[in-house]
GROMACS .gro file of C-alpha atoms in nm:
model
  107
    1MET     CA    1   0.137  -1.435  -5.598
    2ASP     CA    2  -0.057  -1.342  -5.912
    3ARG     CA    3  -0.260  -1.663  -5.888
    4TRP     CA    4  -0.397  -1.566  -5.547
    5SER     CA    5  -0.442  -1.191  -5.596
    6GLY     CA    6  -0.784  -1.238  -5.757
    7ILE     CA    7  -0.957  -1.439  -5.483
    8LEU     CA    8  -1.326  -1.449  -5.571
    9ILE     CA    9  -1.554  -1.334  -5.293
   10PRO     CA   10  -1.927  -1.334  -5.373
   11GLY     CA   11  -2.134  -1.019  -5.407
   12ASN     CA   12  -2.068  -0.719  -5.190
   13GLN     CA   13  -1.836  -0.909  -4.955
   14ARG     CA   14  -1.522  -0.821  -5.155
   15ASP     CA   15  -1.430  -0.540  -4.918
   16GLY     CA   16  -1.565  -0.711  -4.608
   17GLN     CA   17  -1.413  -0.903  -4.321
   18LEU     CA   18  -1.408  -1.237  -4.507
   19HIS     CA   19  -1.193  -1.097  -4.785
   20LYS     CA   20  -0.958  -0.933  -4.534
   21LEU     CA   21  -0.918  -1.258  -4.341
   22ILE     CA   22  -0.850  -1.468  -4.652
   23ALA     CA   23  -0.610  -1.209  -4.792
   24ALA     CA   24  -0.423  -1.195  -4.459
   25TYR     CA   25  -0.392  -1.575  -4.457
   26VAL     CA   26  -0.276  -1.591  -4.819
   27GLN     CA   27  -0.021  -1.314  -4.770
   28GLY     CA   28   0.091  -1.431  -4.427
   29ALA     CA   29   0.069  -1.788  -4.302
   30ARG     CA   30   0.019  -1.949  -4.641
   31THR     CA   31   0.325  -1.770  -4.778
   32LEU     CA   32   0.535  -1.927  -4.502
   33LEU     CA   33   0.413  -2.276  -4.599
   34ASP     CA   34   0.442  -2.229  -4.976
   35PRO     CA   35   0.668  -1.931  -5.061
   36ALA     CA   36   0.659  -1.998  -5.436
   37PHE     CA   37   0.278  -2.038  -5.439
   38GLU     CA   38   0.310  -2.370  -5.620
   39ALA     CA   39   0.048  -2.565  -5.423
   40PRO     CA   40  -0.297  -2.563  -5.587
   41TRP     CA   41  -0.481  -2.566  -5.252
   42VAL     CA   42  -0.588  -2.260  -5.057
   43PHE     CA   43  -0.557  -2.421  -4.714
   44LEU     CA   44  -0.234  -2.606  -4.646
   45SER     CA   45  -0.117  -2.848  -4.383
   46PRO     CA   46   0.175  -2.749  -4.157
   47ARG     CA   47   0.403  -2.929  -4.404
   48GLY     CA   48   0.273  -2.733  -4.703
   49GLY     CA   49   0.058  -3.012  -4.848
   50CYS     CA   50  -0.315  -3.042  -4.888
   51LEU     CA   51  -0.508  -2.997  -4.563
   52THR     CA   52  -0.700  -3.325  -4.540
   53ARG     CA   53  -1.070  -3.356  -4.466
   54GLY     CA   54  -0.991  -3.509  -4.128
   55ALA     CA   55  -0.742  -3.238  -4.036
   56PHE     CA   56  -0.991  -2.968  -4.131
   57TRP     CA   57  -1.264  -3.140  -3.925
   58TYR     CA   58  -1.029  -3.160  -3.626
   59ARG     CA   59  -0.942  -2.790  -3.651
   60VAL     CA   60  -1.307  -2.686  -3.673
   61LYS     CA   61  -1.388  -2.889  -3.360
   62ALA     CA   62  -1.083  -2.756  -3.174
   63TYR     CA   63  -1.160  -2.391  -3.256
   64ALA     CA   64  -1.525  -2.438  -3.156
   65ARG     CA   65  -1.414  -2.583  -2.820
   66ALA     CA   66  -1.165  -2.301  -2.769
   67ALA     CA   67  -1.438  -2.046  -2.843
   68GLU     CA   68  -1.666  -2.229  -2.598
   69VAL     CA   69  -1.931  -2.288  -2.863
   70ARG     CA   70  -2.196  -2.499  -2.693
   71VAL     CA   71  -2.356  -2.655  -3.003
   72ASN     CA   72  -2.217  -2.927  -3.226
   73VAL     CA   73  -2.011  -2.763  -3.501
   74SER     CA   74  -1.871  -2.941  -3.805
   75PRO     CA   75  -1.737  -2.839  -4.146
   76HIS     CA   76  -2.086  -2.913  -4.283
   77THR     CA   77  -2.234  -2.668  -4.030
   78LEU     CA   78  -1.995  -2.400  -4.159
   79ARG     CA   79  -2.081  -2.485  -4.520
   80HIS     CA   80  -2.454  -2.458  -4.450
   81SER     CA   81  -2.411  -2.134  -4.253
   82PHE     CA   82  -2.200  -1.983  -4.532
   83ALA     CA   83  -2.462  -2.071  -4.795
   84THR     CA   84  -2.743  -1.932  -4.578
   85HIS     CA   85  -2.548  -1.611  -4.521
   86LEU     CA   86  -2.490  -1.566  -4.895
   87ILE     CA   87  -2.858  -1.619  -4.979
   88ASN     CA   88  -2.976  -1.392  -4.697
   89HIS     CA   89  -2.750  -1.118  -4.830
   90GLY     CA   90  -2.872  -1.132  -5.189
   91ALA     CA   91  -2.662  -1.399  -5.358
   92ASP     CA   92  -2.826  -1.578  -5.647
   93LEU     CA   93  -2.951  -1.923  -5.539
   94ARG     CA   94  -2.820  -2.095  -5.852
   95SER     CA   95  -2.474  -1.941  -5.799
   96VAL     CA   96  -2.466  -2.068  -5.441
   97GLN     CA   97  -2.575  -2.414  -5.561
   98LEU     CA   98  -2.295  -2.422  -5.816
   99MET     CA   99  -2.042  -2.302  -5.561
  100LEU     CA  100  -2.143  -2.587  -5.330
  101GLY     CA  101  -2.151  -2.845  -5.607
  102HIS     CA  102  -2.527  -2.907  -5.604
  103ALA     CA  103  -2.705  -2.985  -5.929
  104ASP     CA  104  -3.057  -2.998  -5.779
  105ILE     CA  105  -3.226  -2.713  -5.589
  106SER     CA  106  -3.359  -2.961  -5.331
  107THR     CA  107  -3.009  -3.042  -5.206
   0.00000   0.00000   0.00000
């Protein structure tokens, strides 16, 4: 579990809800899928492998439907919302760019 004990959460969010949710997942559901913590991925499939892009997309859509979200939601929507939230709460723009894999500020 040492590998996952230092999950990096940006800025002042370390003690916030996001950190609590990720920590609960890592210590709970993820532990059931990978008890030895050998998988290099944070989010695992029900069989303990890598959660594929398609499977993640399907889950996002399903949870949005279940929550009766009326707008189109996709993993990209979550990515954009997360980046906007970080910047609006004081995160350094260059750090957010690097986190998202962008080399150019225009992207």
